[in-house]
C-alpha positions as semicolon CSV with decimal commas, in nm:
position;residue;x (nm);y (nm);z (nm)
1;M;-6,216;11,660;0,415
2;S;-5,996;11,836;0,160
3;P;-6,159;12,080;-0,086
4;P;-6,236;11,895;-0,413
5;V;-6,042;12,050;-0,702
6;A;-6,220;12,072;-1,037
7;P;-6,075;11,847;-1,310
8;A;-5,962;11,998;-1,639
9;G;-6,255;12,113;-1,847
10;W;-6,494;12,140;-1,551
11;S;-6,764;12,402;-1,619
12;R;-6,789;12,677;-1,362
13;W;-7,165;12,688;-1,429
14;L;-7,202;12,365;-1,231
15;V;-7,103;12,546;-0,911
16;P;-7,409;12,776;-0,879
17;P;-7,649;12,476;-0,888
18;A;-7,445;12,319;-0,607
19;A;-7,484;12,637;-0,405
20;L;-7,855;12,654;-0,490
21;A;-7,910;12,300;-0,361
22;V;-7,800;12,420;-0,018
23;H;-7,959;12,764;-0,022
24;L;-8,298;12,649;-0,150
25;S;-8,302;12,402;0,138
26;I;-8,204;12,632;0,422
27;G;-8,433;12,900;0,276
28;Q;-8,714;12,697;0,436
29;A;-8,653;12,917;0,740
30;Y;-8,866;13,190;0,581
31;A;-9,160;12,946;0,574
32;W;-9,160;12,879;0,950
33;S;-9,486;13,073;0,989
34;V;-9,670;12,779;0,829
35;F;-9,597;12,575;1,144
36;K;-9,689;12,849;1,394
37;P;-10,070;12,801;1,411
38;P;-10,056;12,418;1,429
39;L;-9,791;12,431;1,702
40;E;-9,988;12,687;1,901
41;S;-10,299;12,469;1,880
42;A;-10,134;12,132;1,940
43;L;-9,897;12,235;2,219
44;G;-10,088;12,527;2,370
45;L;-9,824;12,788;2,283
46;S;-9,851;13,165;2,258
47;G;-9,756;13,352;1,943
48;T;-9,432;13,463;2,107
49;Q;-9,343;13,107;2,203
50;S;-9,415;12,966;1,859
51;A;-9,186;13,230;1,705
52;L;-8,893;13,133;1,930
53;P;-8,746;12,852;1,711
54;F;-8,730;13,090;1,413
55;Q;-8,584;13,376;1,615
56;L;-8,319;13,153;1,772
57;G;-8,243;13,008;1,429
58;I;-8,169;13,355;1,286
59;V;-7,954;13,444;1,588
60;M;-7,760;13,118;1,551
61;L;-7,726;13,184;1,178
62;G;-7,533;13,502;1,248
63;L;-7,328;13,359;1,533
64;S;-7,233;13,034;1,358
65;A;-7,143;13,224;1,040
66;A;-6,926;13,459;1,243
67;F;-6,746;13,196;1,448
68;G;-6,736;12,928;1,180
69;G;-6,632;13,148;0,890
70;T;-6,262;13,078;0,931
71;L;-6,323;12,702;0,943
72;V;-6,524;12,729;0,622
73;E;-6,231;12,907;0,453
74;R;-5,977;12,652;0,577
75;N;-6,173;12,334;0,509
76;G;-6,348;12,431;0,188
77;P;-6,706;12,431;0,058
78;R;-6,766;12,054;0,064
79;W;-6,684;12,035;0,436
80;A;-6,906;12,336;0,506
81;M;-7,198;12,199;0,305
82;T;-7,166;11,863;0,482
83;V;-7,177;12,030;0,825
84;A;-7,476;12,236;0,712
85;L;-7,654;11,923;0,587
86;I;-7,599;11,735;0,913
87;C;-7,704;12,024;1,138
88;F;-8,003;12,142;0,935
89;S;-8,147;11,794;0,884
90;S;-8,074;11,689;1,243
91;G;-8,257;11,999;1,359
92;F;-8,572;11,879;1,184
93;L;-8,531;11,527;1,322
94;L;-8,497;11,662;1,677
95;S;-8,801;11,882;1,615
96;A;-8,995;11,577;1,497
97;L;-8,910;11,401;1,823
98;G;-9,012;11,709;2,017
99;A;-9,348;11,739;1,841
100;W;-9,421;11,365;1,876
101;S;-9,339;11,368;2,249
102;E;-9,495;11,715;2,295
103;Q;-9,169;11,846;2,438
104;Y;-9,149;12,198;2,298
105;W;-8,796;12,257;2,427
106;L;-8,676;11,988;2,184
107;I;-8,825;12,184;1,893
108;V;-8,648;12,499;2,010
109;L;-8,323;12,306;2,053
110;G;-8,357;12,123;1,723
111;Y;-8,489;12,383;1,480
112;G;-8,352;12,690;1,657
113;F;-8,011;12,591;1,792
114;V;-7,890;12,289;1,592
115;G;-8,073;12,382;1,274
116;G;-7,963;12,746;1,316
117;I;-7,598;12,635;1,305
118;G;-7,677;12,461;0,978
119;L;-7,833;12,783;0,850
120;G;-7,522;12,988;0,922
121;I;-7,263;12,744;0,791
122;G;-7,477;12,662;0,488
123;Y;-7,538;13,028;0,408
124;I;-7,168;13,116;0,382
125;S;-7,051;12,779;0,247
126;P;-7,043;12,868;-0,125
127;V;-6,964;13,241;-0,110
128;S;-6,584;13,236;-0,130
129;T;-6,585;12,956;-0,389
130;L;-6,834;13,135;-0,616
131;I;-6,632;13,456;-0,609
132;K;-6,319;13,261;-0,708
133;W;-6,503;13,089;-0,993
134;F;-6,656;13,418;-1,115
135;P;-6,397;13,692;-1,052
136;D;-6,540;13,876;-1,353
137;R;-6,900;13,873;-1,222
138;P;-6,895;13,826;-0,844
139;G;-7,225;14,006;-0,784
140;M;-7,413;13,784;-1,027
141;A;-7,253;13,466;-0,892
142;T;-7,334;13,529;-0,526
143;G;-7,676;13,660;-0,628
144;I;-7,765;13,329;-0,794
145;A;-7,687;13,134;-0,479
146;I;-7,832;13,374;-0,224
147;M;-8,143;13,403;-0,443
148;G;-8,208;13,045;-0,335
149;F;-8,230;13,144;0,030
150;G;-8,492;13,405;-0,052
151;G;-8,683;13,167;-0,278
152;G;-8,672;12,862;-0,053
153;A;-8,995;12,964;0,114
154;L;-9,180;12,969;-0,218
155;I;-9,121;12,594;-0,232
156;A;-9,138;12,516;0,138
157;S;-9,458;12,708;0,221
158;P;-9,702;12,520;-0,006
159;W;-9,514;12,193;0,046
160;S;-9,534;12,224;0,426
161;A;-9,900;12,330;0,414
162;Q;-9,985;12,030;0,197
163;M;-9,809;11,791;0,435
164;L;-9,992;11,933;0,736
165;E;-10,319;11,897;0,548
166;S;-10,237;11,534;0,465
167;F;-10,080;11,429;0,796
168;G;-10,295;11,641;1,026
169;T;-10,219;11,939;1,248
170;D;-10,199;11,752;1,577
171;S;-9,862;11,677;1,737
172;S;-9,823;11,349;1,544
173;G;-9,895;11,517;1,210
174;I;-9,649;11,797;1,282
175;A;-9,386;11,541;1,385
176;L;-9,429;11,350;1,060
177;A;-9,401;11,671;0,857
178;F;-9,078;11,760;1,039
179;L;-8,944;11,409;0,975
180;V;-9,014;11,429;0,600
181;H;-8,850;11,772;0,587
182;G;-8,536;11,645;0,756
183;L;-8,495;11,345;0,528
184;A;-8,586;11,526;0,203
185;Y;-8,352;11,818;0,267
186;A;-8,069;11,578;0,354
187;V;-8,104;11,417;0,011
188;F;-8,133;11,748;-0,176
189;M;-7,840;11,914;0,005
190;S;-7,623;11,609;-0,065
191;L;-7,643;11,700;-0,434
192;G;-7,461;12,023;-0,355
193;V;-7,203;11,838;-0,146
194;L;-7,124;11,600;-0,432
195;L;-7,126;11,864;-0,707
196;V;-6,923;12,150;-0,557
197;R;-6,561;12,204;-0,671
198;V;-6,291;12,467;-0,620
199;P;-6,107;12,606;-0,925
200;R;-5,769;12,463;-1,025
201;T;-5,619;12,808;-1,082
202;E;-5,670;13,167;-0,978
203;K;-5,812;13,242;-1,326
204;P;-6,067;12,970;-1,413
205;V;-6,177;13,166;-1,722
206;E;-5,927;13,289;-1,978
207;G;-5,915;13,666;-1,984
208;A;-6,091;13,703;-1,648
209;P;-5,921;13,899;-1,372
210;S;-5,726;13,703;-1,113
211;A;-5,922;13,601;-0,806
212;F;-5,641;13,756;-0,602
213;Q;-5,631;14,082;-0,795
214;G;-5,616;14,391;-0,573
215;P;-5,565;14,414;-0,197
216;Q;-5,596;14,103;0,017
217;V;-5,693;14,134;0,382
218;S;-5,724;13,858;0,641
219;A;-6,041;13,820;0,846
220;R;-5,851;13,914;1,161
221;N;-5,732;14,240;1,007
222;A;-6,063;14,314;0,836
223;V;-6,254;14,347;1,163
224;R;-6,000;14,607;1,273
225;T;-6,081;14,837;0,983
226;P;-6,347;15,111;0,978
227;Q;-6,463;14,976;0,641
228;F;-6,584;14,653;0,802
229;W;-6,788;14,833;1,065
230;L;-6,928;15,084;0,817
231;L;-7,050;14,791;0,605
232;W;-7,187;14,629;0,922
233;I;-7,399;14,940;0,978
234;V;-7,503;14,950;0,610
235;L;-7,620;14,586;0,615
236;C;-7,789;14,615;0,954
237;M;-7,987;14,924;0,853
238;N;-8,093;14,776;0,518
239;V;-8,202;14,447;0,674
240;T;-8,387;14,619;0,961
241;A;-8,587;14,824;0,712
242;G;-8,679;14,520;0,503
243;I;-8,757;14,277;0,780
244;G;-8,974;14,540;0,950
245;I;-9,226;14,492;0,667
246;L;-9,160;14,123;0,596
247;E;-9,222;14,003;0,952
248;K;-9,560;14,177;0,985
249;A;-9,667;14,195;0,621
250;A;-10,011;14,030;0,639
251;P;-10,149;14,219;0,942
252;M;-9,986;14,541;0,821
253;I;-10,166;14,554;0,484
254;T;-10,488;14,447;0,657
255;D;-10,460;14,731;0,911
256;F;-10,375;14,990;0,645
257;F;-10,698;14,932;0,453
258;A;-10,930;14,804;0,729
259;D;-11,140;15,123;0,736
260;T;-11,156;15,174;0,359
261;S;-11,415;15,067;0,105
262;T;-11,179;14,793;-0,015
263;P;-11,051;14,603;0,291
264;V;-10,791;14,331;0,240
265;S;-10,910;13,973;0,284
266;V;-10,710;13,700;0,452
267;S;-10,636;13,533;0,119
268;A;-10,530;13,865;-0,037
269;A;-10,299;13,931;0,256
270;A;-10,143;13,587;0,204
271;G;-10,098;13,670;-0,163
272;F;-9,924;13,993;-0,063
273;V;-9,679;13,791;0,149
274;A;-9,608;13,566;-0,149
275;L;-9,543;13,871;-0,368
276;L;-9,297;14,002;-0,111
277;S;-9,113;13,669;-0,115
278;A;-9,091;13,685;-0,494
279;A;-8,957;14,042;-0,478
280;N;-8,705;13,935;-0,214
281;M;-8,585;13,654;-0,442
282;A;-8,581;13,860;-0,762
283;G;-8,388;14,140;-0,594
284;R;-8,112;13,901;-0,494
285;I;-8,021;13,817;-0,853
286;G;-8,139;14,134;-1,029
287;W;-7,983;14,402;-0,811
288;S;-7,664;14,207;-0,735
289;S;-7,606;14,156;-1,109
290;T;-7,666;14,528;-1,161
291;S;-7,394;14,600;-0,905
292;D;-7,140;14,439;-1,141
293;L;-7,226;14,714;-1,390
294;I;-7,264;15,025;-1,172
295;G;-7,050;14,936;-0,870
296;R;-7,123;14,827;-0,516
297;K;-7,131;15,172;-0,352
298;N;-7,373;15,301;-0,615
299;I;-7,613;15,009;-0,576
300;Y;-7,622;15,060;-0,199
301;R;-7,701;15,425;-0,261
302;V;-8,007;15,294;-0,443
303;Y;-8,099;15,046;-0,170
304;L;-8,075;15,299;0,110
305;G;-8,170;15,625;-0,060
306;V;-8,461;15,500;-0,272
307;G;-8,566;15,273;0,016
308;A;-8,609;15,578;0,240
309;V;-8,822;15,743;-0,031
310;M;-9,039;15,429;-0,056
311;Y;-9,099;15,431;0,320
312;A;-9,187;15,801;0,306
313;L;-9,440;15,738;0,028
314;I;-9,607;15,461;0,228
315;A;-9,617;15,677;0,541
316;L;-9,770;15,974;0,353
317;F;-9,997;15,814;0,094
318;G;-9,998;15,436;0,155
319;D;-10,345;15,418;0,312
320;S;-10,503;15,607;0,020
321;S;-10,368;15,387;-0,262
322;K;-10,341;15,011;-0,242
323;P;-10,130;14,983;-0,561
324;L;-9,885;15,242;-0,423
325;F;-9,856;15,056;-0,092
326;V;-9,792;14,723;-0,264
327;L;-9,545;14,870;-0,515
328;C;-9,339;15,050;-0,249
329;A;-9,333;14,740;-0,027
330;L;-9,218;14,524;-0,319
331;V;-8,936;14,767;-0,399
332;I;-8,824;14,772;-0,034
333;L;-8,820;14,391;-0,021
334;S;-8,626;14,371;-0,347
335;F;-8,366;14,600;-0,186
336;Y;-8,369;14,379;0,125
337;G;-8,283;14,074;-0,084
338;G;-8,041;14,265;-0,306
339;G;-7,850;14,390;-0,003
340;F;-7,783;14,034;0,112
341;A;-7,669;13,921;-0,231
342;T;-7,447;14,222;-0,303
343;V;-7,257;14,242;0,023
344;P;-7,019;13,947;-0,049
345;A;-6,905;14,121;-0,368
346;Y;-6,868;14,450;-0,178
347;L;-6,647;14,268;0,073
348;K;-6,445;14,117;-0,211
349;D;-6,390;14,464;-0,360
350;L;-6,261;14,597;-0,028
351;F;-6,083;14,300;0,129
352;G;-6,005;14,065;-0,162
353;T;-6,087;13,694;-0,185
354;Y;-5,825;13,559;0,058
355;E;-6,069;13,514;0,350
356;V;-6,384;13,672;0,212
357;G;-6,602;13,387;0,340
358;A;-6,478;13,435;0,695
359;I;-6,523;13,811;0,672
360;H;-6,873;13,762;0,533
361;G;-6,954;13,533;0,824
362;R;-6,851;13,796;1,077
363;L;-7,054;14,059;0,895
364;L;-7,369;13,848;0,924
365;T;-7,390;13,934;1,293
366;A;-7,554;14,249;1,151
367;W;-7,835;14,021;1,028
368;S;-7,879;13,871;1,375
369;T;-7,904;14,220;1,521
370;A;-8,149;14,337;1,254
371;G;-8,356;14,022;1,294
372;V;-8,430;14,130;1,651
373;L;-8,434;14,507;1,593
374;G;-8,673;14,527;1,295
375;P;-8,964;14,323;1,437
376;L;-8,912;14,481;1,780
377;I;-8,949;14,835;1,642
378;V;-9,260;14,760;1,436
379;N;-9,440;14,536;1,688
380;W;-9,360;14,729;2,005
381;I;-9,463;15,066;1,859
382;A;-9,778;14,917;1,703
383;D;-9,876;14,774;2,043
384;R;-9,818;15,111;2,214
385;Q;-10,016;15,297;1,947
386;E;-10,303;15,051;1,982
387;E;-10,305;15,101;2,359
388;A;-10,328;15,475;2,292
389;G;-10,647;15,417;2,093
390;K;-10,506;15,446;1,743
391;D;-10,574;15,208;1,458
392;G;-10,517;15,153;1,085
393;S;-10,209;15,310;0,931
394;A;-10,154;15,519;1,245
395;L;-10,020;15,206;1,413
396;Y;-9,714;15,219;1,187
397;S;-9,645;15,587;1,116
398;V;-9,386;15,625;1,393
399;S;-9,217;15,296;1,294
400;F;-9,186;15,412;0,935
401;L;-9,027;15,741;1,040
402;I;-8,773;15,541;1,243
403;M;-8,702;15,318;0,942
404;I;-8,642;15,626;0,725
405;G;-8,393;15,751;0,985
406;L;-8,214;15,416;0,995
407;L;-8,184;15,408;0,616
408;V;-8,035;15,759;0,621
409;V;-7,780;15,639;0,878
410;G;-7,694;15,348;0,647
411;F;-7,667;15,584;0,349
412;V;-7,417;15,804;0,534
413;A;-7,216;15,498;0,643
414;N;-7,197;15,381;0,281
415;E;-7,071;15,724;0,172
416;L;-6,790;15,699;0,427
417;V;-6,654;15,370;0,287
418;R;-6,306;15,416;0,141
419;P;-6,036;15,172;0,017
420;V;-5,868;14,978;0,296
421;N;-5,539;15,122;0,420
422;A;-5,237;14,931;0,289
423;R;-5,117;14,855;0,641
424;H;-5,399;14,598;0,671
425;H;-5,304;14,413;0,349
426;I;-5,131;14,076;0,357
427;P;-4,793;14,091;0,173
428;A;-4,898;13,878;-0,127
429;P;-5,121;13,575;-0,196
430;R;-4,821;13,338;-0,192
431;E;-4,732;13,458;0,153
432;A;-5,085;13,417;0,289
433;V;-5,011;13,081;0,449
434;D;-4,703;13,222;0,621
435;V;-4,905;13,516;0,749
436;E;-5,167;13,283;0,892
437;R;-4,904;13,071;1,063
438;Q;-4,757;13,381;1,221
439;Q;-5,104;13,501;1,328
440;P;-5,302;13,187;1,421
441;E;-5,672;13,255;1,450
442;S;-5,940;13,047;1,619
443;A;-6,267;12,993;1,444
């Protein structure tokens, strides 16, 4: 499948909706928790077991993005979106079969493994194309698309809950909900497949900078640079800090105010989770657009430096002021989302657009690592503190100190980022094909 080239007069503003069609769909992953209680009840699973499809999906997201990034660059966005559509929808169909037959391993295989591949390929599918269409505003362009991944749960959560209420929460009802998800997302993602185009020229907008302006670095060379690994640390630390709150948000706010005169109800805790999702989504477009104005290094100084201050405020005063706790958590989650949306533009600034999608895919292994590290830190320490007889905010004080330390590590790594040494540059965009032939790379 050759990349579809935009005809003369094609509006570049049609490309972000194509990307959103994919990202809003795969963003359903953040709504997996809706299926946890029904699965535990219908199939007799533990909380750890019911979380496995989501955890495997995030791991496969990072791995498939890393290993498939080069294929995405070579075959173009339509091919990538088609692969994402097939894998993500097939994952739901396999999960439907697993729920209907009460074979949990099929749900893990479908949603976690097959669907996780769709997550990874779909996540990186529009990045390189958007940066080429918007060389003048790369942060805004990638923020629009990646905003969809953060906001997908705002659609999927109530939709999934309504289906389970209508179909039932037994194995047959869950299977039917999975089936509807698979078919509906296939239709919606196909809109992105049909709509996406690549620009006819390097400069799709008159007066805009060339998409190939500045240094160009291949994916193979990029992973050999200290800049790549410094950004890997930056992303991993920022994601770990955000997901540490996101994964345990409802029980965390309940624990913090359990012994106060204004405890948090179950419905209020659910509302807090919804607020965090909104902050996650808003940060992806708001902060990434801001990075076009103040620069990528400066915006990550905000994410990491101010994020550490927010964690310190929660640790010191969070249990004495509910508004302060909520505000700090919302800021941290906005930085979490903003970090995801800004990093493709940061990569473009350092490595150029030549193989930015493939480089971005490799960098997302930091997400896979953080997806395990963040929940592990918060949950394991909370369990140990509870065993020691502590409760309330004391369950999380050590975790928050660790998160502050990780954000400081990320801040230092960001300060160490410098322009890439010229020895890693490809000779010129016209010679890129020759370079790749001389240095063949497997996906």
